[in-house]
CSV table of C-alpha atoms and ligand atoms in Angstrom, one decimal:
chain,number,residue,atom,x,y,z
Q,23,MET,CA,49.3,11.2,-2.8
Q,24,PRO,CA,50.7,7.0,-2.7
Q,25,SER,CA,48.3,4.9,-1.4
Q,26,GLU,CA,47.0,1.8,-0.6
Q,27,ALA,CA,45.4,-0.5,-3.1
Q,28,VAL,CA,41.6,-0.9,-2.5
Q,29,THR,CA,39.3,-2.6,-4.4
Q,30,THR,CA,36.1,0.1,-4.2
Q,31,ARG,CA,35.5,3.4,-5.3
Q,32,GLU,CA,34.5,6.5,-3.8
Q,33,ARG,CA,32.7,8.5,-5.6
Q,34,SER,CA,32.2,12.2,-4.5
Q,35,ASP,CA,29.4,14.2,-4.9
Q,36,ASP,CA,31.4,17.7,-6.6
Q,37,GLY,CA,32.9,16.0,-9.7
Q,38,VAL,CA,35.8,13.8,-9.0
Q,39,GLU,CA,35.9,9.9,-7.7
Q,40,VAL,CA,38.6,8.3,-6.4
Q,41,ARG,CA,39.2,4.5,-8.4
Q,42,GLU,CA,42.3,2.8,-9.2
Q,43,SER,CA,45.1,4.6,-11.1
Q,44,PRO,CA,47.5,3.4,-13.8
Q,45,ILE,CA,50.5,5.5,-12.8
Q,46,GLN,CA,50.2,4.6,-8.6
Q,47,GLY,CA,47.6,3.1,-5.9
Q,48,LEU,CA,44.6,4.9,-6.0
Q,49,GLY,CA,44.3,8.5,-8.1
Q,50,VAL,CA,41.3,11.4,-8.1
Q,51,PHE,CA,39.5,11.1,-11.5
Q,52,ALA,CA,37.4,14.2,-13.4
Q,53,LEU,CA,33.6,12.9,-13.6
Q,54,ARG,CA,33.2,15.8,-15.5
Q,55,ALA,CA,35.3,18.7,-17.6
Q,56,PHE,CA,36.5,21.4,-15.7
Q,57,ALA,CA,38.3,24.4,-17.3
Q,58,PRO,CA,41.7,25.9,-16.8
Q,59,GLY,CA,40.9,28.4,-13.9
Q,60,ASP,CA,38.1,26.2,-12.5
Q,61,LEU,CA,37.7,25.4,-8.9
Q,62,ILE,CA,37.7,21.6,-8.8
Q,63,ARG,CA,37.2,21.3,-5.1
Q,64,VAL,CA,38.3,22.2,-1.5
Q,65,VAL,CA,40.7,20.1,-0.1
Q,66,ASN,CA,39.2,17.8,2.6
Q,67,VAL,CA,41.4,19.0,5.6
Q,68,LEU,CA,40.6,16.3,8.7
Q,69,ARG,CA,42.7,18.3,11.0
Q,70,GLU,CA,45.7,19.6,12.0
Q,71,ILE,CA,48.4,16.5,13.1
Q,72,THR,CA,50.7,17.7,16.6
Q,73,ASP,CA,52.5,15.8,19.5
Q,74,ASP,CA,49.0,16.0,21.4
Q,75,ALA,CA,47.0,14.9,18.5
Q,76,PRO,CA,49.2,12.2,16.2
Q,77,LEU,CA,48.7,10.2,13.8
Q,78,ARG,CA,46.4,7.5,14.5
Q,79,PRO,CA,48.2,4.4,12.2
Q,80,GLU,CA,45.0,1.5,13.7
Q,81,ASP,CA,42.6,3.8,12.4
Q,82,GLY,CA,43.9,3.7,8.7
Q,83,GLU,CA,45.7,7.1,9.3
Q,84,ARG,CA,49.1,7.2,7.5
Q,85,ARG,CA,52.0,10.0,6.8
Q,86,GLU,CA,51.7,9.7,3.0
Q,87,HIS,CA,48.2,11.2,3.4
Q,88,CYS,CA,49.5,14.1,4.6
Q,89,ALA,CA,50.2,17.6,3.3
Q,90,TYR,CA,52.3,20.5,4.8
Q,91,PRO,CA,51.4,24.1,4.5
Q,92,ASP,CA,53.6,26.6,6.3
Q,93,GLY,CA,55.1,24.3,8.2
Q,94,LYS,CA,52.0,22.5,9.6
Q,95,VAL,CA,51.4,19.4,9.1
Q,96,VAL,CA,47.8,18.2,8.1
Q,97,LEU,CA,45.7,15.3,7.2
Q,98,TYR,CA,43.5,15.1,4.3
Q,99,GLY,CA,40.6,12.9,3.9
Q,100,LEU,CA,39.1,11.2,1.1
Q,101,PRO,CA,39.3,11.9,-1.8
Q,102,ASP,CA,42.0,14.3,-1.6
Q,103,ARG,CA,44.3,12.3,0.2
Q,104,HIS,CA,44.6,9.7,-3.2
Q,105,LEU,CA,45.7,13.3,-5.8
Q,106,ASN,CA,48.5,11.8,-7.2
Q,107,HIS,CA,52.3,13.7,-8.7
Q,108,SER,CA,52.4,14.6,-12.4
Q,109,CYS,CA,56.0,16.3,-13.3
Q,110,ASP,CA,53.8,18.6,-15.8
Q,111,PRO,CA,50.5,17.9,-14.1
Q,112,ASN,CA,46.6,19.3,-14.8
Q,113,ALA,CA,45.7,21.1,-11.8
Q,114,TRP,CA,47.1,22.7,-8.8
Q,115,GLU,CA,46.9,23.9,-5.2
Q,116,ARG,CA,45.4,27.4,-4.3
Q,117,TYR,CA,45.8,28.5,-0.8
Q,118,THR,CA,43.1,30.8,-0.7
Q,119,ASN,CA,41.4,32.0,2.9
Q,120,GLY,CA,43.5,29.5,4.8
Q,121,ARG,CA,42.4,26.7,3.0
Q,122,ALA,CA,43.3,24.8,0.2
Q,123,GLU,CA,41.5,24.5,-3.0
Q,124,ILE,CA,42.4,22.3,-6.0
Q,125,VAL,CA,42.0,24.0,-9.5
Q,126,ALA,CA,42.3,23.1,-13.1
Q,127,ARG,CA,45.2,24.0,-14.6
Q,128,ARG,CA,44.5,23.0,-17.9
Q,129,PRO,CA,41.3,21.7,-19.5
Q,130,ILE,CA,40.4,18.5,-18.0
Q,131,ALA,CA,38.3,15.7,-19.5
Q,132,PRO,CA,35.7,13.7,-17.9
Q,133,GLY,CA,37.6,9.9,-17.0
Q,134,ASP,CA,41.2,11.9,-17.1
Q,135,GLU,CA,43.0,12.0,-13.6
Q,136,ILE,CA,43.6,14.8,-11.3
Q,137,ARG,CA,46.9,15.4,-10.4
Q,138,VAL,CA,49.2,17.9,-9.0
Q,139,ASP,CA,53.5,18.3,-8.8
Q,140,TYR,CA,54.1,17.9,-5.7
Q,141,LEU,CA,57.1,20.0,-5.5
Q,142,ILE,CA,55.1,23.0,-5.8
Q,143,ASN,CA,54.8,24.8,-2.1
Q,144,ASN,CA,57.9,22.3,-0.9
Q,145,SER,CA,61.4,23.1,-0.1
Q,146,GLY,CA,62.3,20.0,1.5
Q,147,GLY,CA,59.8,16.7,1.3
Q,148,GLU,CA,60.2,12.9,0.6
Q,149,SER,CA,61.3,11.9,-2.8
Q,150,TRP,CA,59.0,9.5,-4.6
Q,151,PRO,CA,59.8,7.4,-7.9
Q,152,CYS,CA,57.7,8.8,-10.7
Q,153,ASN,CA,56.5,7.5,-13.7
Q,154,CYS,CA,54.1,10.0,-14.8
Q,155,ALA,CA,54.5,9.4,-18.3
Q,156,ALA,CA,55.1,13.3,-19.2
Q,157,PRO,CA,57.9,14.0,-21.3
Q,158,ARG,CA,59.2,16.1,-18.8
Q,159,CYS,CA,59.2,13.5,-16.0
Q,160,ARG,CA,61.7,13.8,-13.6
Q,161,GLY,CA,61.8,10.3,-12.7
Q,162,ARG,CA,61.4,10.6,-9.2
Q,163,THR,CA,59.1,13.8,-7.3
Q,164,GLY,CA,62.3,15.5,-6.0
Q,165,VAL,CA,62.8,17.2,-2.9
Q,166,SER,CA,62.2,20.5,-3.1
Q,167,TYR,CA,61.0,23.1,-5.6
Q,168,PHE,CA,64.2,25.1,-5.7
Q,169,THR,CA,66.1,22.2,-7.2
Q,170,LEU,CA,63.6,22.4,-10.3
Q,171,PRO,CA,64.7,23.0,-13.5
Q,172,LEU,CA,64.8,27.0,-13.8
Q,173,ASP,CA,62.4,27.1,-16.2
Q,174,GLN,CA,59.6,25.1,-14.5
Q,175,GLN,CA,60.3,27.2,-11.3
Q,176,ARG,CA,59.4,30.2,-13.5
Q,177,GLU,CA,56.2,29.0,-14.9
Q,178,TYR,CA,55.3,27.5,-11.1
Q,179,LEU,CA,55.8,31.1,-10.4
Q,180,PRO,CA,52.6,32.1,-10.4
Q,181,LEU,CA,50.8,29.4,-8.4
Q,182,LEU,CA,52.8,29.6,-5.6
Q,183,ALA,CA,51.4,30.3,-2.3
Q,184,THR,CA,51.6,33.6,-0.1
Q,185,TRP,CA,53.4,31.5,2.5
Q,186,PHE,CA,55.5,29.7,0.9
Q,187,ILE,CA,56.8,32.6,-0.7
Q,188,ALA,CA,57.1,34.7,2.9
Q,189,ARG,CA,59.4,31.7,4.5
Q,190,HIS,CA,61.9,31.9,0.9
Q,191,PRO,CA,61.7,35.4,-0.5
Q,192,GLU,CA,64.9,35.8,-1.8
Q,193,GLN,CA,65.0,33.2,-3.6
Q,194,VAL,CA,61.9,34.3,-5.1
Q,195,ALA,CA,62.7,37.7,-5.2
Q,196,ALA,CA,65.9,36.1,-7.3
Q,197,LEU,CA,63.4,33.9,-9.5
Q,198,ARG,CA,61.1,36.8,-10.3
Q,199,ARG,CA,64.0,38.7,-11.5
Q,200,GLY,CA,64.9,36.1,-13.8
O,325,ZN,ZN1,57.0,12.3,-13.3
């Protein structure tokens, strides 16, 4: 996610580290190899943001560090708040048993930046400029899964979360019918 510049490296004990990204601010990088389908890590969710427990900007909490599963707003901690977007990502977020996991989608080598497509499970987000360098880079992250080119909506169908499908049953059923 878009992030402030800092000069320190944050190492994680589970095979990733946070450091400067050539794309945008900080990024999350692999310290070891991952094969497609490998669980890279369980997302570090700090807490749900509510009216009673709003973001605390004075503690460095930022809207860009939040995710929006199933209508909730949750604050990601390190290192996951620094996951950058790619229009052709090597990883994705899987929602299992109420938790989010980062899973490899392609072979990932040590040193590769781990990236996800922000539009998966997103039906009304904020659009950020993108220069991810993928041949199919859209130029911006875009605002909704349903505005992606149809072939990419179909490509991402198996990656959609149960809660996202439940919120958009007719659109997803139409895609599945092809
Ligand atoms: Zn892009």
